[in-house]
Coordinates of C-alpha atoms in Angstrom, one line a residue:
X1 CA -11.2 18.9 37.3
X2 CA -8.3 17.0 35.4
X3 CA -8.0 19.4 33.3
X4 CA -6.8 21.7 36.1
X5 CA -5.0 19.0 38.7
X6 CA -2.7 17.0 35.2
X7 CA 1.1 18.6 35.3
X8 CA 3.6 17.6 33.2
X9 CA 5.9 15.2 34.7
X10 CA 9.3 13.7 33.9
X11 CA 7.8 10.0 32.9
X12 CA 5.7 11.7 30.5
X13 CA 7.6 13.8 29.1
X14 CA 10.3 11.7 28.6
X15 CA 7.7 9.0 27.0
X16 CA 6.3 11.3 24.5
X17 CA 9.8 12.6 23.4
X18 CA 10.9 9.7 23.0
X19 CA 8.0 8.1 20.4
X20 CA 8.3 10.8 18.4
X21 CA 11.8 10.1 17.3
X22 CA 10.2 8.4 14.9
X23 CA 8.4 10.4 13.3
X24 CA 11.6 12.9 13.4
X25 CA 13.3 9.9 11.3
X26 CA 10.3 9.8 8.4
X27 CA 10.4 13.7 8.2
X28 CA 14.2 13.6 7.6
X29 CA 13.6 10.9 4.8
X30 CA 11.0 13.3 3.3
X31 CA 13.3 15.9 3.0
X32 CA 16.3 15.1 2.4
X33 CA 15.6 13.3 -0.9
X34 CA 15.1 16.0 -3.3
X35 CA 18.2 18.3 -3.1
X36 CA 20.7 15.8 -3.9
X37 CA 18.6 14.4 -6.9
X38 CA 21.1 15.0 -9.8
X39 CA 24.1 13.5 -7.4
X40 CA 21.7 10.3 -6.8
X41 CA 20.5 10.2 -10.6
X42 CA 24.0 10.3 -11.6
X43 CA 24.8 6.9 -9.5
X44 CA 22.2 4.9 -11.2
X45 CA 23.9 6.2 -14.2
X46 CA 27.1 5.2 -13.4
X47 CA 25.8 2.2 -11.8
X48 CA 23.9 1.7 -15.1
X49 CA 27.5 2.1 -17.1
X50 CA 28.9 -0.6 -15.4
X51 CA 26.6 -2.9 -16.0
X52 CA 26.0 -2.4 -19.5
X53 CA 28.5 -0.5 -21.3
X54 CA 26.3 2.6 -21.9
X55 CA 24.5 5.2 -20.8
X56 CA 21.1 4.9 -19.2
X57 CA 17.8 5.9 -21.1
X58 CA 16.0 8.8 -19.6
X59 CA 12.8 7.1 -19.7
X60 CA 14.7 4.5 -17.5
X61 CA 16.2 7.1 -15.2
X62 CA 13.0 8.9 -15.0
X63 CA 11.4 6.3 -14.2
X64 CA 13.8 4.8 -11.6
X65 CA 14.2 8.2 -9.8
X66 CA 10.0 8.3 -9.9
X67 CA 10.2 4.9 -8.1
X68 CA 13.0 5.6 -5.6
X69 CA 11.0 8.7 -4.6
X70 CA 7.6 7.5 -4.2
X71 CA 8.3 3.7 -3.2
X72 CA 8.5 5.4 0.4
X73 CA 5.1 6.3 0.2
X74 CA 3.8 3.0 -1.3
X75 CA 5.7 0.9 1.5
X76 CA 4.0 3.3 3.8
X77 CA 0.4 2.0 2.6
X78 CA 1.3 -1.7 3.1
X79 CA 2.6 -1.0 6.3
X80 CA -0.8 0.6 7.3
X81 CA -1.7 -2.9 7.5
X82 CA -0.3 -4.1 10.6
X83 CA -1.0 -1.2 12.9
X84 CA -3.7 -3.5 14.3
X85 CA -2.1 -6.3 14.8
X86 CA 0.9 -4.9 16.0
X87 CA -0.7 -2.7 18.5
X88 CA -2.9 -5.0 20.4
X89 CA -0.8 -7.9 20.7
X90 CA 2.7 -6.7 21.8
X91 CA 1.4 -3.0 23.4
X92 CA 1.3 0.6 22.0
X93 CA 4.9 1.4 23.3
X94 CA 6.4 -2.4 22.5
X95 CA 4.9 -2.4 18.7
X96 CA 6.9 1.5 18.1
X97 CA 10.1 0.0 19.2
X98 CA 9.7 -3.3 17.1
X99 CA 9.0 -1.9 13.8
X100 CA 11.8 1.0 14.6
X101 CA 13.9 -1.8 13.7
X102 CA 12.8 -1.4 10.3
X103 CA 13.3 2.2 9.8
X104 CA 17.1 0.9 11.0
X105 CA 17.3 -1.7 8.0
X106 CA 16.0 0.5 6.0
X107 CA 18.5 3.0 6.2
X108 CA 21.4 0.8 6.7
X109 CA 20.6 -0.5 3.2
X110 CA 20.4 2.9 1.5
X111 CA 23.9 3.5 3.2
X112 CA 25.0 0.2 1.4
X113 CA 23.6 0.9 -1.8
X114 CA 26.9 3.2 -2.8
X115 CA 28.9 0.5 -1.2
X116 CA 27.7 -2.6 -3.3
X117 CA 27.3 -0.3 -6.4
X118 CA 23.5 -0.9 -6.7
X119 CA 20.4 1.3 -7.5
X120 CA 18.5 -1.7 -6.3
X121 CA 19.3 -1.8 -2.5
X122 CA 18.8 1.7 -2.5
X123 CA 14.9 1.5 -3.5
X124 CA 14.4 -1.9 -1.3
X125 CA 15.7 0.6 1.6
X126 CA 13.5 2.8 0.9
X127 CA 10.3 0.7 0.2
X128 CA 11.5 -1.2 3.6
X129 CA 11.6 3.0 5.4
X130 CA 8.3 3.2 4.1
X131 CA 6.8 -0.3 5.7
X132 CA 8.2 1.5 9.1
X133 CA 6.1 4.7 8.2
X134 CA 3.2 3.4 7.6
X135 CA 3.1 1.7 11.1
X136 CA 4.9 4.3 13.4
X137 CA 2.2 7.6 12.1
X138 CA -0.2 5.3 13.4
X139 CA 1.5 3.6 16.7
X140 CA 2.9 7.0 17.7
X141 CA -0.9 8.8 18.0
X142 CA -1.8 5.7 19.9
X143 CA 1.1 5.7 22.4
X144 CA 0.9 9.3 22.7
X145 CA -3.1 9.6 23.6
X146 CA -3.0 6.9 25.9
X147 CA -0.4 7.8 27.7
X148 CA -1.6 11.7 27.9
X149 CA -3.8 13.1 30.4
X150 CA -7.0 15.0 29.0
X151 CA -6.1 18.6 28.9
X152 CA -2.8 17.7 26.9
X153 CA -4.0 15.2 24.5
X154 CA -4.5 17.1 21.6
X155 CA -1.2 19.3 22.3
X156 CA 1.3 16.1 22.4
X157 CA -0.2 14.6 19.5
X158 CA 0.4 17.5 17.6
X159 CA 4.0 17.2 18.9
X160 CA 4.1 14.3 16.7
X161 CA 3.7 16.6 13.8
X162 CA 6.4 19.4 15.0
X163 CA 8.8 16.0 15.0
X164 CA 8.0 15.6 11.6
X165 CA 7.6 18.9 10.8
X166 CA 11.4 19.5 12.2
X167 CA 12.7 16.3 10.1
X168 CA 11.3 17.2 7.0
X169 CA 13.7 20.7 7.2
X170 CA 16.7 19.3 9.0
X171 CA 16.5 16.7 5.8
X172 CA 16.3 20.1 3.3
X173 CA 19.6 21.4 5.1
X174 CA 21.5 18.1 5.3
X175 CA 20.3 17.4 1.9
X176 CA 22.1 20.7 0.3
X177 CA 25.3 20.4 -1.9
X178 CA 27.0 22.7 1.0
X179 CA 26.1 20.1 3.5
X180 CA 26.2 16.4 2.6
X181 CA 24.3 15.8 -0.3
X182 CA 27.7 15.3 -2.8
X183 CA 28.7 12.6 -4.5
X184 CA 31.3 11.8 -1.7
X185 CA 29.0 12.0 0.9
X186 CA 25.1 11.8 -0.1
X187 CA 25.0 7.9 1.5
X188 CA 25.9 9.1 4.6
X189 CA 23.4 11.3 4.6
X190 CA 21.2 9.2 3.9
X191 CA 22.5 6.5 7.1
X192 CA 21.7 9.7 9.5
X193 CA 18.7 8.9 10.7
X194 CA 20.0 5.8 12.4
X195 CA 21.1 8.1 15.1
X196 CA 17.3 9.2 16.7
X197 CA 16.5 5.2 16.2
X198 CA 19.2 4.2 18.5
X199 CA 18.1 7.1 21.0
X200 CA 14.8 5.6 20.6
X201 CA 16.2 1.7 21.2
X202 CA 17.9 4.0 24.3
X203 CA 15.3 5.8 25.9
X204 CA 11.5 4.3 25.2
X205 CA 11.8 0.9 26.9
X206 CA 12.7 2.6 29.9
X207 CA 8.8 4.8 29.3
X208 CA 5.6 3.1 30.8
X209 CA 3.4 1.1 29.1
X210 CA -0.1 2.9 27.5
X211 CA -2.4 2.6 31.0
X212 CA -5.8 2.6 28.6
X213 CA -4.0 -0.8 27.0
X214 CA -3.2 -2.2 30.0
X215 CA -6.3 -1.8 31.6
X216 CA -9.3 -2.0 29.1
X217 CA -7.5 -4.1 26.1
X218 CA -5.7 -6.5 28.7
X219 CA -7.3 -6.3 31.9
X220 CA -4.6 -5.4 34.0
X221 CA -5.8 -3.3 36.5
X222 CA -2.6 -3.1 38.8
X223 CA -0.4 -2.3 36.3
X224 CA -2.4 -0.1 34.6
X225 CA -2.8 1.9 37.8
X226 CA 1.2 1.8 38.4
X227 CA 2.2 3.0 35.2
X228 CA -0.5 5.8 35.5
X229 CA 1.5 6.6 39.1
X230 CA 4.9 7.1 36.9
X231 CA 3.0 9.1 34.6
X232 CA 1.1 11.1 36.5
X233 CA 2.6 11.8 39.8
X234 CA -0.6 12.8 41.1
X235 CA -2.7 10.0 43.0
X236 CA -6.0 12.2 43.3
X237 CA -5.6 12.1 39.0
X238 CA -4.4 8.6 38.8
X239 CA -8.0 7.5 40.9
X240 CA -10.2 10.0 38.8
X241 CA -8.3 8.4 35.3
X242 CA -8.6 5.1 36.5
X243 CA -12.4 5.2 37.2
X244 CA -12.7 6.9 33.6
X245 CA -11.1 4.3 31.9
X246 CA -13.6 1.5 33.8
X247 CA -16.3 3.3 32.0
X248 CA -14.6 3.1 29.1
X249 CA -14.0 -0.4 29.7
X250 CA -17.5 -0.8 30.4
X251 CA -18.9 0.7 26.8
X252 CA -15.8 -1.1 25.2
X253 CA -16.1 -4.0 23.2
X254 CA -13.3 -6.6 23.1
X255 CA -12.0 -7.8 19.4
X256 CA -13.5 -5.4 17.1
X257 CA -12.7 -6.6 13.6
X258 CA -12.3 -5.0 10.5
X259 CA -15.6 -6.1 8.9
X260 CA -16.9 -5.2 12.5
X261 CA -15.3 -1.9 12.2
X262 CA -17.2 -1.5 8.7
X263 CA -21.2 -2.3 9.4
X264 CA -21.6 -0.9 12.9
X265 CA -23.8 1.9 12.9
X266 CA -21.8 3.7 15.7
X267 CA -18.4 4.0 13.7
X268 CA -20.4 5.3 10.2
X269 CA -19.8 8.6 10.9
X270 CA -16.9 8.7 12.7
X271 CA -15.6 6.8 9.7
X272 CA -16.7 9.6 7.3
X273 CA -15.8 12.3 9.3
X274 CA -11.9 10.5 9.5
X275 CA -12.1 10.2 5.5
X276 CA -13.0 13.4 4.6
X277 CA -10.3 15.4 7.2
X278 CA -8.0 12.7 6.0
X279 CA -8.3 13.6 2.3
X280 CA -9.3 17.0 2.6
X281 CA -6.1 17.7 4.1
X282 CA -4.0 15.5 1.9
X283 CA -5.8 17.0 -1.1
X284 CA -5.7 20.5 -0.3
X285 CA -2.3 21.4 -2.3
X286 CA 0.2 21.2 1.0
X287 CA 2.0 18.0 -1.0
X288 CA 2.0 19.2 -3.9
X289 CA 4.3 22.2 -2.7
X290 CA 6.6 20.3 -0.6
X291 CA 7.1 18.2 -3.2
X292 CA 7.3 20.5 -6.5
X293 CA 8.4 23.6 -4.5
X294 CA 11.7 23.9 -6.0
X295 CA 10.7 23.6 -9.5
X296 CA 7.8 25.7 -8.6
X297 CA 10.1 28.6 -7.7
X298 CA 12.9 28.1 -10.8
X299 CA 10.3 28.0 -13.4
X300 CA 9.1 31.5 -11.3
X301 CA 12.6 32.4 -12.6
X302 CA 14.1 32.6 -8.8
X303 CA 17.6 32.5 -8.2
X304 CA 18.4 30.0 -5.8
X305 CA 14.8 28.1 -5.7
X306 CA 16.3 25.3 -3.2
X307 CA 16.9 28.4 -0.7
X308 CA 13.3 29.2 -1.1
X309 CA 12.3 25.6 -0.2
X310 CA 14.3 26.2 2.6
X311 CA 11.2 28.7 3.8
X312 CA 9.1 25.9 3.0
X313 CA 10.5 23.8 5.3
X314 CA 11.0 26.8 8.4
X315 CA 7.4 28.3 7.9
X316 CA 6.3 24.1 8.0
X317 CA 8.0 24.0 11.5
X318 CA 7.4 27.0 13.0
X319 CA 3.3 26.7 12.4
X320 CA 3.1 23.2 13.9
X321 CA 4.6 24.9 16.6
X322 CA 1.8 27.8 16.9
X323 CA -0.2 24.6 16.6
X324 CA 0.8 22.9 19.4
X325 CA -0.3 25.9 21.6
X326 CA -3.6 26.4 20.3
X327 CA -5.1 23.2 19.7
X328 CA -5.9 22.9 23.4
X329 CA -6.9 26.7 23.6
X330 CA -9.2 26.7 20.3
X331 CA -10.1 23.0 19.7
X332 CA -9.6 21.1 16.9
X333 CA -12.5 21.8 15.0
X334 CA -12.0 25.7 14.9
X335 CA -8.5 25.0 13.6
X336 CA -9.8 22.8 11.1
X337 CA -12.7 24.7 9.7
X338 CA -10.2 28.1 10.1
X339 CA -7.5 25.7 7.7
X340 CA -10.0 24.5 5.8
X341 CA -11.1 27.6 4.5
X342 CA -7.9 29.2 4.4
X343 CA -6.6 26.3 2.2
X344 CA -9.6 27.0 -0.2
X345 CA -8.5 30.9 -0.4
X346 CA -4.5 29.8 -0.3
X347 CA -5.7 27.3 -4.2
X348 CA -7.8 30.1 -5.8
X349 CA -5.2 32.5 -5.2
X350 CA -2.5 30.2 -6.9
X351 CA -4.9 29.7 -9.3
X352 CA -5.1 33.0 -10.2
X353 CA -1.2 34.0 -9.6
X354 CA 0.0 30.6 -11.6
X355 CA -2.8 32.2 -14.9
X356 CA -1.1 35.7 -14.9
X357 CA 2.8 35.5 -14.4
X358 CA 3.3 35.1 -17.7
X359 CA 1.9 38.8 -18.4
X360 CA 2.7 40.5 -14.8
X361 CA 6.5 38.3 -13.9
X362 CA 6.4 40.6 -10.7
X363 CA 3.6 38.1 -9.2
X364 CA 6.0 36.0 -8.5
X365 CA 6.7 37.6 -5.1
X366 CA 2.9 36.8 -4.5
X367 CA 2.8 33.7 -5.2
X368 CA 5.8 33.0 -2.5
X369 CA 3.6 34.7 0.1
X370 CA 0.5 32.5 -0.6
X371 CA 2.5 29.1 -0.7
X372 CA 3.8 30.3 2.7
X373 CA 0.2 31.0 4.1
X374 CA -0.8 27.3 2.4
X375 CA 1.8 26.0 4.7
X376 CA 0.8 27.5 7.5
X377 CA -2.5 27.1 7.2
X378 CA -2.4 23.1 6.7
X379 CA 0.1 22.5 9.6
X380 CA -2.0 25.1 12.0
X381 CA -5.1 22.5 12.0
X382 CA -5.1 19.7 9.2
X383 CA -1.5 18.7 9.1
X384 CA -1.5 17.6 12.9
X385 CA -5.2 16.8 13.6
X386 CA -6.1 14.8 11.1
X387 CA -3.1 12.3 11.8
X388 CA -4.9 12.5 15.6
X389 CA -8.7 12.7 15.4
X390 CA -9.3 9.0 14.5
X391 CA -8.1 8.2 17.7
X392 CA -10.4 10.2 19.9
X393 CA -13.5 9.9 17.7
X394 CA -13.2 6.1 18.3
X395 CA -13.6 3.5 21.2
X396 CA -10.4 1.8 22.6
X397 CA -11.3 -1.5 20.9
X398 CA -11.8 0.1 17.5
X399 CA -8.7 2.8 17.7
X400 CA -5.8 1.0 16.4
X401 CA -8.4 0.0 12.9
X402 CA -9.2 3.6 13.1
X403 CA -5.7 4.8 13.5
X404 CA -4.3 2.4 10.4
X405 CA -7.1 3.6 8.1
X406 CA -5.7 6.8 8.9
X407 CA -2.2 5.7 8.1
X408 CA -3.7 4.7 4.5
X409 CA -5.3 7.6 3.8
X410 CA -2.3 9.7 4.3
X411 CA 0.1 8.0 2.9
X412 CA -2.3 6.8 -0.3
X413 CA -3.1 10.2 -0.1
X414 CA 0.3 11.6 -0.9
X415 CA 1.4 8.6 -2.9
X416 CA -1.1 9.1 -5.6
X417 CA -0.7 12.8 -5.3
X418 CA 2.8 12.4 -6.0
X419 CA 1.9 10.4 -9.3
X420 CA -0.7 12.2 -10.4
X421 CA 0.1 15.9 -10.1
X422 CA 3.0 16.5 -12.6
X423 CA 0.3 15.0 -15.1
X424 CA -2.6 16.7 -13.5
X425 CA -0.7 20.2 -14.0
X426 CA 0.2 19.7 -17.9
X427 CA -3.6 18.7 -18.3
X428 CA -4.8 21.9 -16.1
X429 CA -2.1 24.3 -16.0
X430 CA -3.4 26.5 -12.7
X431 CA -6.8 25.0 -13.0
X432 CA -5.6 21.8 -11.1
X433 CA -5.6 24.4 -7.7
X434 CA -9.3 24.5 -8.4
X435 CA -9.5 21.4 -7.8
X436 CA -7.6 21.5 -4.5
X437 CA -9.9 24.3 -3.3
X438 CA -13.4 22.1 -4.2
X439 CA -11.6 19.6 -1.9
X440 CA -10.7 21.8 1.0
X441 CA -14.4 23.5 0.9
X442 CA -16.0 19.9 1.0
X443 CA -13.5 19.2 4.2
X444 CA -14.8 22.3 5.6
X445 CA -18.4 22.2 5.0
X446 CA -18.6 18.6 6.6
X447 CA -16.7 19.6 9.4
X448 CA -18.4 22.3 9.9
X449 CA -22.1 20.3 10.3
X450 CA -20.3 16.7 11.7
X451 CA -17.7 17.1 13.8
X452 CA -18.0 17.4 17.4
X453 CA -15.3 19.2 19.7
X454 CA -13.5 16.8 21.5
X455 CA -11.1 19.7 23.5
X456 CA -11.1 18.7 27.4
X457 CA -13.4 15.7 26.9
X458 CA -12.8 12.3 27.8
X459 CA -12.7 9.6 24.9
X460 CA -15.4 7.9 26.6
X461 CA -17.8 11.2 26.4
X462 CA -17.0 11.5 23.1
X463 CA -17.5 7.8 21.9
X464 CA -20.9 8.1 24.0
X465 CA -22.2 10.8 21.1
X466 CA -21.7 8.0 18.5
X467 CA -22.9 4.9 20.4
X468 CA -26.1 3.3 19.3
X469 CA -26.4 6.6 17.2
X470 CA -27.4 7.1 12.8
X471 CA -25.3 10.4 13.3
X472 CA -24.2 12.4 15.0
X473 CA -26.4 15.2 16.3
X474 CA -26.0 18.6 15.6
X475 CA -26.3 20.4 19.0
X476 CA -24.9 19.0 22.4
X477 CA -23.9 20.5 25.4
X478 CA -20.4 21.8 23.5
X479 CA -22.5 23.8 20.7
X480 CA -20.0 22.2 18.4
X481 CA -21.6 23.1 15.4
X482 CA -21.0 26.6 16.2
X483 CA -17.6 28.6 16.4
X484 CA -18.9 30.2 19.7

C-alpha cells in the first residue's frame, strides 16, 4: 500500500518547509497589527499635522486606521484572482516564488512609510501584502498536495495552517510595546517579515517541481517521474504514483474554465460542499475573537487584556498542532463535524456569558475558557481543512479555480466580518453569537450528509464519486456518512 511504503524524505521535507514561509509571513502581518495601534494612529496624526497645521478628525483617523487594517484583507480578494492563471502557466512551485516578490514590496513599503512621512505608503503596502495573500493561501495547498504522497496529504497541508498559526503569535509578541511596537521602532517591525521571504527566494527553487503538474497539466512524463525520484526516494512508490496519476490524467480534462467550472454537473456539489466549509468556518466567531479579543477582554474589566490575547495566539498554535496529528488518524470529516458542532456550543455559550456579566462580573473567567475552546475547536478541523479540501474534492484541471474560490471565500469572508461585526454587535449585543452558531450548525449538518472522507484516498478515487454524478451518494465503500 502507499500509505504504508511513503517515508518522509529530505526533498520533501525541505519543499514543504519551504512554501510555507509564506504563509508564516501573512500570519505575522495578522498579528502584529493590533498592539501597536495607538503608536501607528499617532503617526497619521502627526503625519496629518504636518500637512495641515492641525489635528486630525477622529472620523478621519477612524476611518484611516479601519482602512489600513482591513485593506489587507480586501487586497487578498483581488489577488484570489490570479491563482489560476498563475498556477498553470509558470508551475505550482514557480507561481509561490513569483508573487513572494510581492509580499517583499509590500513590506519594504510599510518600512518606508515612517521614512517618507506618509500614511499613504503605508496602506498601498499593505493593500500590495494582501494581493500576495490572496495568491500564496491558495498556491501553497497546491504545491503542498501535489508534491505529498497520500498518507501525508492532509497532515502537510495542515502544516500550512501551523505556519500561519505560528505568525499570527510571533506578530502578537513582536507587536508588544516591550518588544518593537514603539514609536522608535514599530516600522521595523513591520519590515520583519522580509526575512522568511528571502529564505524562501533561498531555499524553494532548489525544491522540485509539483510531479501531478508536470505530468497531467503539461505532459511531461520524464520529469514528472524524476522529480517524484527526489521526492520520494522510493522507486516501488514513484512507479505505483506515477500509474495513479495516468489515471488521473486519463479522467482529467485539459483547460477547464471558469464558466466550465460553473455548469458542470460534476463540480455542483463539490462546489457547495467548498462554500459552505468555507463560510461555516469563516462565520463561526474564530475572526471575530482574533480580531476584537483585546477589547473583548478590557471591556471584561481584565488587567492586561493584550496578555490575554497572547493566549489567543498560543492556544491558536498549539491546536493546529494537535491538528496536524489527527487529521490523517481521524479524517477530515470527523474533525469537521467534531468543530463544527463544538463551534455551535463555543457561540451559545458566549451568548449566554456576554447576556449575564453585567449581573454575575465573576463570568468573566468563563467566558476566557470558552473563547479558548472556540480557538481550538476552529483550528482542530475548520481552520486547516477548509483552506485544503477544495483541492482534493476537485480534478487536477479544475484545482487551481477550486483552490482561488477558496482564497475568496476566506479572505471575503474575514474582510466583511471585519466590517460588519463592530456594527453587528451594537445592533445585537450577545445575540450576534446566535448567529455564528445557526452558521456553524448549517456547516455541520451539510457535512454531515455531503461530504465524503477523502483520508488515504487517491484524488482520482475521490473525483471518481463526483464524475458524471447529480450528487454525491450517501453510502460508499468509506461509510462516510457515518462517524464509524
Amino acid at each position: 500500500m502507499a500509505q504504508q511504503s511513503s517515508k518522509l524524505t529530505v526533498p520533501l521535507l525541505t519543499s514543504i518547509v519551504a512554501a510555507v514561509l509564506g504563509s508564516l509571513q501573512i500570519g505575522y502581518h495578522t498579528g502584529n497589527i493590533n498592539a501597536p495601534a495607538r503608536v501607528i494612529e499617532e503617526f497619521f496624526n502627526v503625519t496629518w499635522r504636518s500637512r495641515h497645521n492641525q489635528s486630525i478628525p477622529d472620523h478621519s483617523l477612524t476611518f484611516l486606521w479601519s482602512l489600513s487594517v482591513s485593506i489587507k484583507d480586501f487586497g487578498a480578494l483581488l489577488g484570489s484572482l490570479g491563482v489560476k492563471g498563475l498556477a498553470d502557466t509558470f508551475g505550482r512551485r514557480n507561481a509561490i516564488l513569483i508573487v513572494n516578490a510581492l509580499s517583499v514590496v509590500g513590506a519594504s513599503l510599510m518600512f518606508m512609510s515612517k521614512v517618507t512621512a506618509s500614511f499613504e505608503v503605508l496602506i498601498v503596502g499593505r493593500l500590495i501584502f494582501g494581493l500576495f495573500c490572496g495568491l500564496v493561501m491558495s498556491l501553497n495547498p497546491l504545491y503542498i498536495q501535489g508534491v505529498s504522497p497520500t498518507n501525508l496529504r492532509g497532515a502537510f497541508a495542515t502544516l500550512n495552517q501551523v505556519s500561519f498559526a505560528s505568525g499570527i503569535l510571533l506578530g502578537m509578541v513582536v507587536g508588544l510595546e516591550t518588544v518593537l511596537g514603539t514609536e522608535k521602532y514599530w516600522s521595523l517591525m513591520l519590515s520583519l517579515s522580509l526575512i522568511p521571504a528571502t529564505l524562501q527566494y533561498m531555499s524553494l527553487p532548489f525544491c522540485p517541481e509539483s510531479p501531478r503538474y508536470l505530468f497531467i497539466n503539461r505532459g511531461k512524463e520524464k520529469e514528472a517521474e524524476a522529480a517524484l525520484r527526489r521526492l520520494r526516494g522510493n522507486p516501488e512508490m514513484v512507479t505505483k504514483e506515477m500509474e495513479e496519476m495516468r489515471e488521473e490524467a486519463a479522467h482529467s480534462e485539459t483547460g477547464v474554465t471558469v464558466r466550465e467550472f460553473l455548469r458542470k454537473r460534476r463540480y455542483r456539489q463539490p462546489i457547495i460542499l467548498v462554500l459552505i466549509i468555507n463560510l461555516g468556518s469563516q462565520l463561526s466567531g474564530f475572526n471575530a475573537i482574533i480580531n476584537y479579543s483585546t477589547k473583548m477582554f478590557a471591556q471584561s474589566n481584565f488587567d492586561e487584556a493584550k496578555y490575554l490575547t497572547l493566549g489567543v495566539g498560543a492556544v491558536n498554535v498549539a491546536f493546529t498542532i494537535v491538528a496536524f496529528f489527527l487529521v490523517e488518524r481521524a479524517g477530515r470529516r470527523k474533525l469537521l463535524l467534531a468543530g463544527f458542532l463544538s463551534l455551535a456550543l463555543c457561540n451559545l455559550l458566549m451568548t449566554i456569558t456576554y447576556s449575564i456579566m453585567a449581573i454575575v462580573p465573576d463570568i468573566r473567567n468563563m467566558q476566557v475558557l470558552v473563547i479558548f475552546f472556540l480557538i481550538s475547536a476552529y483550528e482542530v478541523g475548520p481552520g486547516p481543512i477548509s483552506w485544503f479540501i477544495a483541492a482534493e474534492l476537485f480534478d487536477q484541471s479544475a484545482r487551481p479555480i477550486a483552490m482561488a474560490f477558496t482564497s475568496m471565500l476566506n479572505w471575503g469572508g474575514k474582510f466583511l466580518l471585519a466590517l460588519l461585526f463592530p456594527p453587528l454587535l451594537n445592533m445585537c449585543g450577545a445575540y450576534v453569537y446566535l448567529l455564528f452558531m445557526c452558521m456553524a450548525l448549517i456547516a455541520f449538518t451539510y457535512t454531515m450528509f455531503r461530504l465524503p472522507e477523502t483520508k488515504g484516498r487517491t484524488f482520482d478515487d475521490i473525483a471518481a464519486e463526483f464524475r458524471g454524478a447529480e450528487g454525491i451518494p450517501l453510502h460508499n465503500k468509506t461509510t462516510f456518512n457515518t462517524f464509524t
